[in-house]
Structures are given as structure tokens and as C-alpha cells.
Coordinates of C-alpha atoms in Angstrom, one line a residue:
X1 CA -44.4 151.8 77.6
X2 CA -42.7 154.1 80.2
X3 CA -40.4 153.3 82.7
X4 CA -41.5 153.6 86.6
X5 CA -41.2 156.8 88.3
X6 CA -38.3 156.9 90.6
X7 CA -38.0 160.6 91.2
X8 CA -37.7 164.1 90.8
X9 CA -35.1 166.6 89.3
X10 CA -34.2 169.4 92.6
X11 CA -30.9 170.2 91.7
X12 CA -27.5 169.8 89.5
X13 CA -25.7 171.0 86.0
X14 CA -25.2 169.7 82.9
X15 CA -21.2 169.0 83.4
X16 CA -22.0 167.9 87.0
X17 CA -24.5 165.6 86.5
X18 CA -28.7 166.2 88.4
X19 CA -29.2 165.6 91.5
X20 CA -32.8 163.7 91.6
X21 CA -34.5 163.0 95.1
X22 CA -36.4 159.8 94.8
X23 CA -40.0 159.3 95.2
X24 CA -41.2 158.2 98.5
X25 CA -41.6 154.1 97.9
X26 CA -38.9 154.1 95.7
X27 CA -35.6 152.4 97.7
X28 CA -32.1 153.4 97.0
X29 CA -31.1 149.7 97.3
X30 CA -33.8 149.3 94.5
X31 CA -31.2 151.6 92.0
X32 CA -27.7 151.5 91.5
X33 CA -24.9 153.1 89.1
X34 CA -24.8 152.4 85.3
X35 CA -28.2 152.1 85.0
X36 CA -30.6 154.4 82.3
X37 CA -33.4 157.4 83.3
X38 CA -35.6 159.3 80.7
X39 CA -36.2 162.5 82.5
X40 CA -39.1 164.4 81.3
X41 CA -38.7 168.2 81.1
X42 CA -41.0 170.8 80.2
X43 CA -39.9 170.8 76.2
X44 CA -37.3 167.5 75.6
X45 CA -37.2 164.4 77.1
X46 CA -33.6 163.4 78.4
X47 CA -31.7 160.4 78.4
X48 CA -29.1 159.6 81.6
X49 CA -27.1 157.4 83.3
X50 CA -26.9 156.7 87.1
X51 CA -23.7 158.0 88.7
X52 CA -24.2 157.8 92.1
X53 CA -26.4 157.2 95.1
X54 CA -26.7 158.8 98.3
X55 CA -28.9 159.3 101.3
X56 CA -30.1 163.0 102.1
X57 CA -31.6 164.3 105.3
X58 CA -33.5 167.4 106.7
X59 CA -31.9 168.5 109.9
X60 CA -35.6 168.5 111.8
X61 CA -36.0 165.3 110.6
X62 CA -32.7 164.2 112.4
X63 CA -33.9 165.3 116.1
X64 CA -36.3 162.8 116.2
X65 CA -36.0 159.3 117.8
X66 CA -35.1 157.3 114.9
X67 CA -35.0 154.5 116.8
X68 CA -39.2 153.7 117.0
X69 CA -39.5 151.7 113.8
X70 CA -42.9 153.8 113.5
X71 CA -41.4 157.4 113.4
X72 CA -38.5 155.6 111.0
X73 CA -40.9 154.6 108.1
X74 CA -43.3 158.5 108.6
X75 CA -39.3 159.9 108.1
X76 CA -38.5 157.5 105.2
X77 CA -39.2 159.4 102.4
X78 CA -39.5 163.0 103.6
X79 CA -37.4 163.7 107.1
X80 CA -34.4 161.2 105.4
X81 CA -34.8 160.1 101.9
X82 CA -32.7 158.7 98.6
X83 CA -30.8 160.6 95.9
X84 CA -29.5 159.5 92.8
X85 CA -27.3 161.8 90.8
X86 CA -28.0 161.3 87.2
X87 CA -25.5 162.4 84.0
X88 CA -27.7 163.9 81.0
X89 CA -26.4 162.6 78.0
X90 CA -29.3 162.7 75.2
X91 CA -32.0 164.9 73.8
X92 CA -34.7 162.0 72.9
X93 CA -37.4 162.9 70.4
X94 CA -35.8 165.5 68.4
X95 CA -37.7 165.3 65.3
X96 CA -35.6 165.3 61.9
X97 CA -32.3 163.4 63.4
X98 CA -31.2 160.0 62.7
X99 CA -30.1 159.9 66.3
X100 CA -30.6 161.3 69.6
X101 CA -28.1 164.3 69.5
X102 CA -26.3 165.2 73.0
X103 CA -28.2 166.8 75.8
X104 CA -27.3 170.6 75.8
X105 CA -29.6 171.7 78.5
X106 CA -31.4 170.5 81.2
X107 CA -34.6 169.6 82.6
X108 CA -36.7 172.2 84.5
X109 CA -37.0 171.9 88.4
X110 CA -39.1 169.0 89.4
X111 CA -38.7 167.2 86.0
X112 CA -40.2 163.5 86.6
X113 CA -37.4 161.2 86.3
X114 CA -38.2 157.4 85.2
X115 CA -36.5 153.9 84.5
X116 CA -35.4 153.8 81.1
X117 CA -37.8 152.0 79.1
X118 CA -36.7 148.9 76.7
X119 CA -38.2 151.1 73.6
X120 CA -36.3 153.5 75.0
X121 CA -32.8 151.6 74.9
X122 CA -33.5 150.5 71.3
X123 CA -34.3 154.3 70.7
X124 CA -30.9 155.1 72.0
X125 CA -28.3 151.7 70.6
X126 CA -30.5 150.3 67.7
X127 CA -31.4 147.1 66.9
X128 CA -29.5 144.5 64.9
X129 CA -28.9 144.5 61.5
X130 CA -26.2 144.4 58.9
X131 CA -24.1 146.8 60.4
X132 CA -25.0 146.9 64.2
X133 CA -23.9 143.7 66.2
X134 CA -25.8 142.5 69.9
X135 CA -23.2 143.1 72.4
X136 CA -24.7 142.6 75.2
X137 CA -27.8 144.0 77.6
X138 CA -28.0 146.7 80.3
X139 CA -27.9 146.3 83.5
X140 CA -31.6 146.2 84.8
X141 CA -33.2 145.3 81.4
X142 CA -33.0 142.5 78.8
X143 CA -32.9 144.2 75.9
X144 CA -30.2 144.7 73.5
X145 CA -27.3 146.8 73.2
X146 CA -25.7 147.1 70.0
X147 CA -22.0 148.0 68.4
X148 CA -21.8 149.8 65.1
X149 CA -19.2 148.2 63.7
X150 CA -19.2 150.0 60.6
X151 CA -17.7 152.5 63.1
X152 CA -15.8 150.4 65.1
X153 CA -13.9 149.5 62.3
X154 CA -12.9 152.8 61.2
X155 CA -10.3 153.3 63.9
X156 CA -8.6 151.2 66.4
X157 CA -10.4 149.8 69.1
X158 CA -9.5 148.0 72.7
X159 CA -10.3 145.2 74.9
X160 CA -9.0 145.7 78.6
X161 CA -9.8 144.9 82.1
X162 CA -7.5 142.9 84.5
X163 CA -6.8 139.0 84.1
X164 CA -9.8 136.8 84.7
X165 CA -12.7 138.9 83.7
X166 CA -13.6 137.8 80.2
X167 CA -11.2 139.3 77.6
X168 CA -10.6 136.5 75.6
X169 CA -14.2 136.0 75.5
X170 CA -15.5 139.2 74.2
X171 CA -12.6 139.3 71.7
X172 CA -14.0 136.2 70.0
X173 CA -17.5 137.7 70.4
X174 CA -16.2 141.1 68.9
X175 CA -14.8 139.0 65.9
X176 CA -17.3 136.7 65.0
X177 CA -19.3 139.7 65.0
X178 CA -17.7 141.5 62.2
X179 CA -17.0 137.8 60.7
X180 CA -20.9 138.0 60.5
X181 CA -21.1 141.5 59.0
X182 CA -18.5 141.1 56.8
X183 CA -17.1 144.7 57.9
X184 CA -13.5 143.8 57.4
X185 CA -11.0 141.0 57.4
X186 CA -8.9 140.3 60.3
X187 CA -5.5 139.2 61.4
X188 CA -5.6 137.2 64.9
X189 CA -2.4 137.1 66.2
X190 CA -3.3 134.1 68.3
X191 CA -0.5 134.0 71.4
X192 CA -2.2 131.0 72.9
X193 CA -4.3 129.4 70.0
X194 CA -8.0 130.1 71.4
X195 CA -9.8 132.0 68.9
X196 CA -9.3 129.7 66.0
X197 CA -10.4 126.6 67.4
X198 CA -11.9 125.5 70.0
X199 CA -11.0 127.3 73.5
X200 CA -11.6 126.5 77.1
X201 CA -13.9 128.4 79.3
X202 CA -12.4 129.6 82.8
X203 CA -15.9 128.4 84.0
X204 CA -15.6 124.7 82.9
X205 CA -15.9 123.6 79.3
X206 CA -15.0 124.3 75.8
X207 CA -16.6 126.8 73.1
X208 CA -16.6 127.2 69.7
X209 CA -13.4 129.0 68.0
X210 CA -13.8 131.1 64.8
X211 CA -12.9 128.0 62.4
X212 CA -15.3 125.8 63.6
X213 CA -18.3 128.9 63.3
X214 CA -17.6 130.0 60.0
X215 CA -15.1 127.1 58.5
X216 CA -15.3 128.8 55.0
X217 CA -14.6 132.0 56.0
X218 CA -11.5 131.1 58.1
X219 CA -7.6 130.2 58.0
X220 CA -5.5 128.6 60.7
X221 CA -1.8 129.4 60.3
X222 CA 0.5 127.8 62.6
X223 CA 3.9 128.5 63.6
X224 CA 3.9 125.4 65.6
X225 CA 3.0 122.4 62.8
X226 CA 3.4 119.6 66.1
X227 CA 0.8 121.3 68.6
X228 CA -1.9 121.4 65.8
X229 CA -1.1 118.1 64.7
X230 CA -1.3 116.8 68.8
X231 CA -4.2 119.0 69.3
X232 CA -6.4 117.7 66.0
X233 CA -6.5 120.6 64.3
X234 CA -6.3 121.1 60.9
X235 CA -4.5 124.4 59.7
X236 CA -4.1 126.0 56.2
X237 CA -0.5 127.0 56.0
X238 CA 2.6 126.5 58.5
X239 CA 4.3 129.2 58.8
X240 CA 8.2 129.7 58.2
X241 CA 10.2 132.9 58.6
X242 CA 13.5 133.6 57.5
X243 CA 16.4 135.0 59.0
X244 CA 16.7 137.4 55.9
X245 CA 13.5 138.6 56.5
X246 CA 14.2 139.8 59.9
X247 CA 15.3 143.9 60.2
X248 CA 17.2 145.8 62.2
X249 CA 14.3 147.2 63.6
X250 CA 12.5 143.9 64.5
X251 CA 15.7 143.3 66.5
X252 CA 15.4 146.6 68.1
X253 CA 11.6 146.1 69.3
X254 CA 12.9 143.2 71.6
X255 CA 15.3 145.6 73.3
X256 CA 13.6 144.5 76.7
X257 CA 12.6 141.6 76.7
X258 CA 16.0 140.5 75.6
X259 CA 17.6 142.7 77.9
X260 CA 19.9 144.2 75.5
X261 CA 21.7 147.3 76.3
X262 CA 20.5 150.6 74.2
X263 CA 24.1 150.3 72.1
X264 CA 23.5 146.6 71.2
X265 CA 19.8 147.2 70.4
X266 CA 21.2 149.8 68.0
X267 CA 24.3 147.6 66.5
X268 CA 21.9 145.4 64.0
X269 CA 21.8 148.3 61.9
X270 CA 25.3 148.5 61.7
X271 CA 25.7 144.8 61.2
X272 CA 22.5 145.1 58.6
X273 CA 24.9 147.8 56.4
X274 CA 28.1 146.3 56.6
X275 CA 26.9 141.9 56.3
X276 CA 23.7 142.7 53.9
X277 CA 20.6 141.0 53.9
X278 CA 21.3 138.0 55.6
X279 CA 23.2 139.7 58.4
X280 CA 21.4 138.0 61.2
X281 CA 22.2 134.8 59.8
X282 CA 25.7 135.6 59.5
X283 CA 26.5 137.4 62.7
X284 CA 25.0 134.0 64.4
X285 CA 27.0 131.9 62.4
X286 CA 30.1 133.8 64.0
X287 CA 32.4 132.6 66.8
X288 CA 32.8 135.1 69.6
X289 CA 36.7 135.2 68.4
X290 CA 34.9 136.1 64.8
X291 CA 32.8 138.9 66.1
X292 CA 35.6 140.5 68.3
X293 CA 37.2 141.2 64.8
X294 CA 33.7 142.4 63.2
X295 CA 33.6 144.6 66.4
X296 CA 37.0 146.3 65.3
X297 CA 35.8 146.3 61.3
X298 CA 33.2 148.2 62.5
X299 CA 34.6 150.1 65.3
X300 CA 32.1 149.2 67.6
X301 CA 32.8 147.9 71.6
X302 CA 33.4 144.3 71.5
X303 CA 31.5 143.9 74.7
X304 CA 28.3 145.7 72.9
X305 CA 28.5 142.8 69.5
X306 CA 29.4 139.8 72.2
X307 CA 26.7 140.9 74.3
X308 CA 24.0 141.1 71.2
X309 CA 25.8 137.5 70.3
X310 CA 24.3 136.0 73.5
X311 CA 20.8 137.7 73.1
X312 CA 20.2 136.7 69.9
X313 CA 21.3 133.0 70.3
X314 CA 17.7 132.3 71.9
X315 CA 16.6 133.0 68.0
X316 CA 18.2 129.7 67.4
X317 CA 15.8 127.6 69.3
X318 CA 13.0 128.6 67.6
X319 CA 13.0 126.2 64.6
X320 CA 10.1 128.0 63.1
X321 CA 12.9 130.4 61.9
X322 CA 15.1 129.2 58.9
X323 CA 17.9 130.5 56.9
X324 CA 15.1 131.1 53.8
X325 CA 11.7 130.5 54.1
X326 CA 10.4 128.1 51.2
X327 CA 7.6 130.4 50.9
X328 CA 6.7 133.5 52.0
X329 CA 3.8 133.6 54.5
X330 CA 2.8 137.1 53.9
X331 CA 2.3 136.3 50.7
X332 CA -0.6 134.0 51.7
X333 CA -2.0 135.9 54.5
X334 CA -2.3 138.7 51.8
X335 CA -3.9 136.1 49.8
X336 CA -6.6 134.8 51.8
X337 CA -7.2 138.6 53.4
X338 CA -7.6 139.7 49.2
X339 CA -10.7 137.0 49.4
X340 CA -12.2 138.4 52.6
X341 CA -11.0 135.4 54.5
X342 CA -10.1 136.3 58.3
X343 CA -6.5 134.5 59.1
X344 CA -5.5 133.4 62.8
X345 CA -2.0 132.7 63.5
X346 CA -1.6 130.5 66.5
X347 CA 1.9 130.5 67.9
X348 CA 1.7 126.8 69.4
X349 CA 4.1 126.4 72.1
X350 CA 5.8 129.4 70.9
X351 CA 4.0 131.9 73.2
X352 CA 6.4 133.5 75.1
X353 CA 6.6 137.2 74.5
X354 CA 9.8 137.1 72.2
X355 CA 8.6 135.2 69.4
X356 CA 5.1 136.8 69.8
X357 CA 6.4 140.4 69.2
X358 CA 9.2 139.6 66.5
X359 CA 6.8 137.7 64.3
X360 CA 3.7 140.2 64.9
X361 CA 5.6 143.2 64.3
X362 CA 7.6 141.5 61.3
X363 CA 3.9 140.1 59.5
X364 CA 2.3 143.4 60.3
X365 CA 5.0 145.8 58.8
X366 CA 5.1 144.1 55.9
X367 CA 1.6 143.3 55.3
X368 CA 0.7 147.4 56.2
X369 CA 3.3 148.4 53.6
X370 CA 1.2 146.6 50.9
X371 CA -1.7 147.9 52.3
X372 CA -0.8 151.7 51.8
X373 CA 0.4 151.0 48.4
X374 CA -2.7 149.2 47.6
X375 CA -4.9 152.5 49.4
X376 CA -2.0 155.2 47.2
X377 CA -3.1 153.4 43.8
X378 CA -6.8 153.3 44.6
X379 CA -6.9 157.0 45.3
X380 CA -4.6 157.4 41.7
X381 CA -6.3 154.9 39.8
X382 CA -9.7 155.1 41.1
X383 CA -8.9 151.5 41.2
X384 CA -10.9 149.6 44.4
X385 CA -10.2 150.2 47.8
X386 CA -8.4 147.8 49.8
X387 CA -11.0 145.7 52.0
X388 CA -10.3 146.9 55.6
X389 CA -8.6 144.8 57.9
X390 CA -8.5 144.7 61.7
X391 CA -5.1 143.3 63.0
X392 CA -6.1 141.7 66.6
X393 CA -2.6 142.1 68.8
X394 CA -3.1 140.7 72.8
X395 CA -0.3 142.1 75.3
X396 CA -0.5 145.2 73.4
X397 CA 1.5 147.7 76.0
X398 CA 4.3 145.5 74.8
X399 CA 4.1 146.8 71.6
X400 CA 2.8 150.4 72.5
X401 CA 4.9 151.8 75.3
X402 CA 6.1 155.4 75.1
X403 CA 9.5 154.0 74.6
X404 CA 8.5 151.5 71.4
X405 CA 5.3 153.1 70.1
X406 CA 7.1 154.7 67.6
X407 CA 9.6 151.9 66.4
X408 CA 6.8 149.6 65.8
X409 CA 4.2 149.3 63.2
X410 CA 1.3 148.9 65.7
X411 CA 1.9 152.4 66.4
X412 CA 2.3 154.2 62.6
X413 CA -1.0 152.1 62.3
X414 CA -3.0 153.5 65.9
X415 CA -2.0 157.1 64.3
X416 CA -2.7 156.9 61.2
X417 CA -6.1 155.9 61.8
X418 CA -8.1 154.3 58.7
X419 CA -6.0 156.4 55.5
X420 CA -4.4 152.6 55.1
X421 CA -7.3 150.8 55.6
X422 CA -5.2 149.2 58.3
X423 CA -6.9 149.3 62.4
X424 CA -5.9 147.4 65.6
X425 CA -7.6 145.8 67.9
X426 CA -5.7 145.7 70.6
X427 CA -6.1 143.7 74.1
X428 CA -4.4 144.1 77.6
X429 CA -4.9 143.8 80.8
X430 CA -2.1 147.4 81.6
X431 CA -3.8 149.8 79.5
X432 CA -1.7 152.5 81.3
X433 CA 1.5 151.1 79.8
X434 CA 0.5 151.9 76.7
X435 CA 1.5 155.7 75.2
X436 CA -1.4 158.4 75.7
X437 CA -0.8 159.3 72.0
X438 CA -2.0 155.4 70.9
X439 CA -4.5 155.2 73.7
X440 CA -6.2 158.8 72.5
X441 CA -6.5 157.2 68.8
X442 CA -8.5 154.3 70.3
X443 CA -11.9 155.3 69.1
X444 CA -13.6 152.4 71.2
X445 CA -12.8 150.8 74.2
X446 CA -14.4 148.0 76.1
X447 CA -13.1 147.9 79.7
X448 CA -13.7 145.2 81.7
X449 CA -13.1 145.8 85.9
X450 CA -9.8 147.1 86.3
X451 CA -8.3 148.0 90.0
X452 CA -5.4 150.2 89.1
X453 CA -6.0 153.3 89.6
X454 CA -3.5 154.5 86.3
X455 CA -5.1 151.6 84.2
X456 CA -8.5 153.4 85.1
X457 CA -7.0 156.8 84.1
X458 CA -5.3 155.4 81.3
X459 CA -8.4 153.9 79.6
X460 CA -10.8 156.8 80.5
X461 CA -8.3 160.0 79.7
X462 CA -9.5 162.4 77.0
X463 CA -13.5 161.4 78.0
X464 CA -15.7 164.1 78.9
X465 CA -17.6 162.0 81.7
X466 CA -14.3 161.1 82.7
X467 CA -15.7 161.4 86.5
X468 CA -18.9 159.9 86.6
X469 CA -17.7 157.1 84.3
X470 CA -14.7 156.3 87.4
X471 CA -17.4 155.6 89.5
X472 CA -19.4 153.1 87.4
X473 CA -16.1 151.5 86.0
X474 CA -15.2 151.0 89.8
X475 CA -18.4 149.2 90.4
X476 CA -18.4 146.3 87.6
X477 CA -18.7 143.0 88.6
X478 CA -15.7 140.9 87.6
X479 CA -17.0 138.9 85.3
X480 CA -19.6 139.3 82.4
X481 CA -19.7 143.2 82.9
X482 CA -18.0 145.9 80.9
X483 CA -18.5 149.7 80.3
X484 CA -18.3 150.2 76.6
X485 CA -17.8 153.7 74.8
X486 CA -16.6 155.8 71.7
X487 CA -17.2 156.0 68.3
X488 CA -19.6 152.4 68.1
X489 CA -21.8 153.8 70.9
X490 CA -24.1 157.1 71.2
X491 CA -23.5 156.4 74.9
X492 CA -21.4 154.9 77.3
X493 CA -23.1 151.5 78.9
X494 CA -22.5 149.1 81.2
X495 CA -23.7 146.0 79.7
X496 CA -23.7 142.2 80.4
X497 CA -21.8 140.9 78.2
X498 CA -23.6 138.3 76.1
X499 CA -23.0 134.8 76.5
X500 CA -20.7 134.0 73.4
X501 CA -22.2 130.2 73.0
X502 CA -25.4 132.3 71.9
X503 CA -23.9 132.7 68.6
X504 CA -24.1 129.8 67.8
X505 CA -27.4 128.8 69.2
X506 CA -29.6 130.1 67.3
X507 CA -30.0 131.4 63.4
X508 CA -29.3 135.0 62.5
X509 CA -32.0 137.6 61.1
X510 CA -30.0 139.6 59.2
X511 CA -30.0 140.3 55.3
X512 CA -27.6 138.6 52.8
X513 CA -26.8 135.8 54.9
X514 CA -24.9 133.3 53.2
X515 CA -25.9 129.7 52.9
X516 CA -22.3 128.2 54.5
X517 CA -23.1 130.6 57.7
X518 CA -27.2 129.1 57.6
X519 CA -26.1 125.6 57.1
X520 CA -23.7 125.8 60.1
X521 CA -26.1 127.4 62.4
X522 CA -28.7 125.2 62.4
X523 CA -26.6 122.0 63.1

């Protein structure tokens, strides 16, 4: 069925998007930005979005009296009348393509220009199946948008949009989605424990975490044993870390947030040569009388060693951290990721930044260099390919800023795109802290309202609407909307997000289900 008429093509270009002058009956408070148009032209039908709105006017129109309500509605329409300027972005229709390939012409003068039709917006984003997951609905219409996650999945992708307006929320949709799918495995670094179990909603009430949707297909780690225990929940393997497992370079990742000076965030290689494997636990173990004479041994400024002394103290309190870990946690994240588990880490009362980066980045090297030697045998073996995994990282400009992006794994991983297997997802709410060369490999983004104006450039730089898609970002409510584009999408959209509960409320339709995921579902 076709959409209603709302207008007429009388102007515009390709790069600048078509001015279309709405038909007489048709409001401008009745359209609005982000929204979908078919246009039919003379040979192709095109597919849009809404950019903008704006009131035109002939000049003879203006010299009337306006204000006699009669001679107002004979000039609505024709004297003063609405405009919508409308960005082509599809050729619908072509015949012989699995997908609508991207408008490279335009519509003929006077093209009739309609709502986009809910056959229309399956035509253009599919419909569920194994590899395309519901993310939410446009605008105007309730029908479904979908992800290809098979794509997704392929390179990094990102979550951002300012605090409060639903980040944490479409992260667990986003994973339970390729939970479902089975696309990859994933590794939630959890900062404060809500996507394995149960979470609270900023709206009032709790919903579902990953465990409790699919309790087969799910770990809990904790580096906090006591707030699972106090919190009732039941976790597969409490995680230890040891001090000879810690490298310089971990050290040198927390350069600001422990305030170190650029010489003392450079001395734990130094220290790493000269005291062996278990320098950190050594140089702690020192009294600042003992490290002024390690500072002469190694002819660095005693001021530089006591300083890195101090910092590195606050290590101490964190008794998740031991002299030798009993056993070795990567070991067993690898282990349940080999069985296409997914494995959330929840850091308990540990949240603060400094334990959140050193533990991340510490797993994550580690776990990546096994990774690329598993993906370097498989292409010299023909042995199988490592099952992709998706490492889900929140405050990610901490991680990614010009300055760290390339001491840390997260960014060999952003640039090295899928040849490891190995893909963020990464979350934040100051996408402009994090380096243009990581933000560029971000293949998709979800972006939620943000109101800084580099945040906005930072999320949208390197996209060809980059212009028309400000002014629809701009516009999002501030909750439950988010424009979503890249490599999952033919198209950007502005959806409404889909209520995550929904997951859960009903069974799937997709093929291969297994029985665990049935059983669950229809509790």
C-alpha cells in the first residue's frame, strides 16, 4: 500500500538534498525530520529522509491582510505554504539487486513525493531472521528496523549519547541480540554490574540481565566475591590477578588517572628490566629509604621512583590483586569464549576508573594475543577460525584518547579491524575524546542525543550526510530515540528504540532456536 501524498519535488541536488513544497492540506506540523518519503520519478522510485522544514511564501501573497482568518486559509497552501527538504538516499525497485543500491540521480521536476510505506521500510531494513536483529521502529510507523549483525560484528561498533538517555539499555538489547544470533561471543567488562544480572531501570524497576535470559549461554566473573554474595548472585569464577601479571605498559595506561608525571609513567619499564617479573611486587615492597638507592642503581631522579611509590600504593587496597593468582582468569575466560559462552566481568565495588582500565586493558591484551595466534594458525593450518568475539568496553575515551590510543590494546584492536577476529563495542557518553583514527574504524554507531557540539562532530565525521544528519541528531528526544548508521544499516534511521523487556516477552521466530532459549522464554 502507498504512503499519503505529502508533496511535490520543485527544486534541490543530490548532495544538497530536494526541496519538496507540500500539497495543499498537508500541514508542516503534520511532518517532521528523521522521517522516510518514497518519491516517485519518471523511471526509479527514490527512497529519503526528512532534513528539514520550512515555510515558503510568494511575495504577492504577502501584501495581503493576513490577518482575516478567511484570506489566511485561500493563502494557506498557495500565497504561503510548507516545504520539506528531503535527502535521496535509495534507488527502490532496481531489479536484479539484493538491496536497494544508493540514489545516483534524482527525481524529475514535480515528482510526487509520499510517506514511506511499512512495505516500504521492510523493503529498505529487512525483516528478522538469523542474522538481522529488531532494533527498534521509525519514527511515524510501527514497523521494524533491523541490524545486520553479521555486519555489525565485523568491525567495531559504538554506543554514545550523553548520560541519561538509554545507553546501558540498548547495550544489553545490542547483546542479547547477537546472544540470540549466535554471531559472536562477547566480553562485558561490567564497570557497574548491570548487564549480567538483573539491572535497575532509570524509570522505576528492574529488568532482566544477560544471565538470567540465557542462563546457559552465560558466565558471571567477579572481581568482587562479597557484592555478589550480598547481592544474591551466583557467579562462575572470582577473579584474581597477580602482581606478576601486571606490565609496564598497564602501568603506563593509568598515567592520568594516577596523576603520574610522563618520567614516572615511563620508569616501570626500567624497574620491569632491572627487578624482573615481579617488579611491581617488589618496588611496593620497598621503603622510600630502599627506593632512593634503586633510584641511584638505576640512575633515575629519586623524586620520579618516590613519586611512582605513592601512586602505585593505591594498587594495594585493591585485594582483588595478589602476589600470584592461584589461577589464571584468562585462562577461563578463553575457556568459556572457546564454547561460545559470552563472559561478563562485573567489577563489584571496584568501579572506579583505576581498576576498570588496569584489569580491562590487562584481560584484553592478553586474551587478543591468543586470539591472533589462534587467527595466524588457522590461515597456516587451514585449521578453524577463531569464533569472533566482541569485547564490550563503557568509558571508552578513557581508553582511546589521542594520547593512549596507541599504548592500549583497545586501539591495535579498533585498527586492526576483524584480521584477529577480535572487535569492540565501545560506550561513552564524550565520543569527541576519543582519537579520529579509532572513531573512523567504528563501522557503526548508535548515537543517542548528544548536546556538545564536538561530541556531535566527533560521532558524525567522515559521513557523507554529515549535514543533514546534524540536524536530525539535534532533534532526538532524550530518551528512547537514537539515529543509527554504518555498515549494519543501508540507511541512517532514527528509530525508537525498542523496549528491552520485549525480549523477553514473547517467543522468537527464528530458525535453529535452541531448546534452553525456548524453555526460558515462555516462563
Amino acid at each position: 500500500m502507498s504512503g499519503k501524498v505529502l508533496g511535490r519535488v520543485v527544486g534541490g541536488s543530490l548532495v544538497q538534498g530536494l526541496r519538496v513544497r507540500l500539497e495543499e492540506g498537508v500541514s508542516v506540523e503534520a511532518v517532521g525530520v528523521g522521517r522516510y518519503v518514497t518519491i516517485e520519478g519518471e523511471k526509479s522510485r527514490f527512497f529519503g529522509l526528512i532534513t528539514d522544514v520550512e515555510l515558503g511564501a510568494l511575495e504577492r501573497g504577502l501584501e495581503l491582510d493576513v490577518s482575516d482568518p478567511y484570506i489566511a486559509r485561500v493563502l494557506s497552501g498557495t500565497g504561503v505554504f510548507g516545504t520539506i527538504k528531503v535527502l535521496p538516499q535509495l534507488a527502490l525497485g532496481v531489479v536484479g539487486l539484493e538491496a536497494p543500491p544508493p540514489a545516483r540521480t534524482i527525481p524529475a521536476p514535480f515528482s510526487l513525493v509520499r510517506e514511506a510505506s511499512e512495505q516500504d521500510i521492510a523493503l529498505v531494513f529487512g525483516s528478522e531472521d538469523d542474522r538481522h536483529f529488531y532494533i527498534g521502529s521509525p519514527l511515524d510507523l510501527e514497523v521494524k528496523v533491523c541490524l545486520d549483525l553479521d555486519r555489525f560484528v565485523q568491525r567495531s561498533g559504538g554506543i554514545f549519547g550523553k548520560t541519561g538517555t538509554g545507553k546501558t539499555m540498548l547495550t544489553r538489547l545490542l547483546l542479547a541480540g547477537i546472544l540470540q544470533r549466535g554471531q559472536a561471543s562477547s566480553l562485558v567488562f561490567d564497570m557497574h554490574s548491570e548487564y549480567g544480572w538483573e539491572g535497575e531501570r532509570e524509570e522505576g524497576g528492574v529488568v532482566k540481565g544477560l544471565k538470567q535470559l540465557f542462563p546457559s549461554r552465560v558466565a558471571v566473573f567477579t572481581l568482587d566475591e562479597e557484592s555478589a554474595r550480598r547481592r544474591g548472585v551466583k557467579t562462575d569464577f572470582n577473579v584474581l590477578i597477580g602482581y606478576d601479571e601486571i606490565e609496564p605498559g598497564d602501568i603506563a595506561l593509568l598515567r592520568e588517572t594516577l596523576n603520574l608525571t610522563d618520567l614516572a609513567a615511563q620508569a616501570p619499564y626500567g624497574l620491569a628490566r632491572h627487578l624482573g617479573k615481579g617488579w611491581l611486587e617488589s618496588f611496593l615492597s620497598y621503603s622510600p629509604a630502599q627506593v632512593k638507592d634503586l633510584a641511584e642503581s638505576l640512575k633515575e631522579h629519586e623524586a620520579t621512583l618516590l613519586h611512582l611509590h605513592r601512586r602505585l600504593e593505591q594498587l594495594k587496597r585493591l585485594p582483588f590483586l595478589l602476589p600470584h593468582s592461584p589461577e589464571s582468569a584468562v585462562e577461563r575466560i578463553l575457556g568459556y569464549l572457546e564454547k561460545g559462552l559470552t563472559v561478563v566481568l562485573e567489577f563489584g565495588r571496584y568501579w572506579d576508573i583505576v581498576p576498570y582500565m588496569l584489569v580491562a586493558n590487562l584481560l584484553s591484551r592478553r586474551i587478543h594475543d591468543q586470539y591472533v595466534q589462534r587467527a595466524e594458525r588457522a590461515r597456516g593450518e587451514r585449521a578453524p577460525h577463531p569464533r569472533p568475539l566482541v569485547i564490550t568496553i563503557e568509558e571508552a575515551h578513557r581508553f582511546l584518547s589521542p594520547e593512549l590510543s596507541r599504548q592500549t590494546i583497545f586501539g591495535t584492536i579498533a585498527r586492526e579491524g576483524r584480521k584477529s577476529y577480535v572487535t569492540l563495542l565501545v560506550i561513552d557518553q564524550r565520543p569527541s575524546g576519543i582519537d579520529e583514527e579509532v572513531m573512523s574504524q567504528v563501522g557503526s554507531k548508535i548515537t543517542c542525543l548528544l548536546d556538545n557540539e564536538k561530541d556531535v562532530d566527533s560521532v558524525l565525521a567522515g559521513v557523507s550526510e554529515r549535514t543533514e544528519l546534524r540536524k536530525v541528531l539535534s532533534r532526538l528526544e532524550s530518551r528512547q530515540q537514537a539515529l543509527v548508521f554504518g555498515d549494519a544499516l543501508p540507511v541512517p534511521v532514527v528509530v525508537r528504540v525498542r523496549d528491552y523487556t520485549s525480549i523477553y516477552k514473547r517467543p522468537p521466530e527464528l530458525k535453529g532456536v535452541e531448546q534452553d532459549r525456548k524453555d526460558l522464554w515462555e516462563e
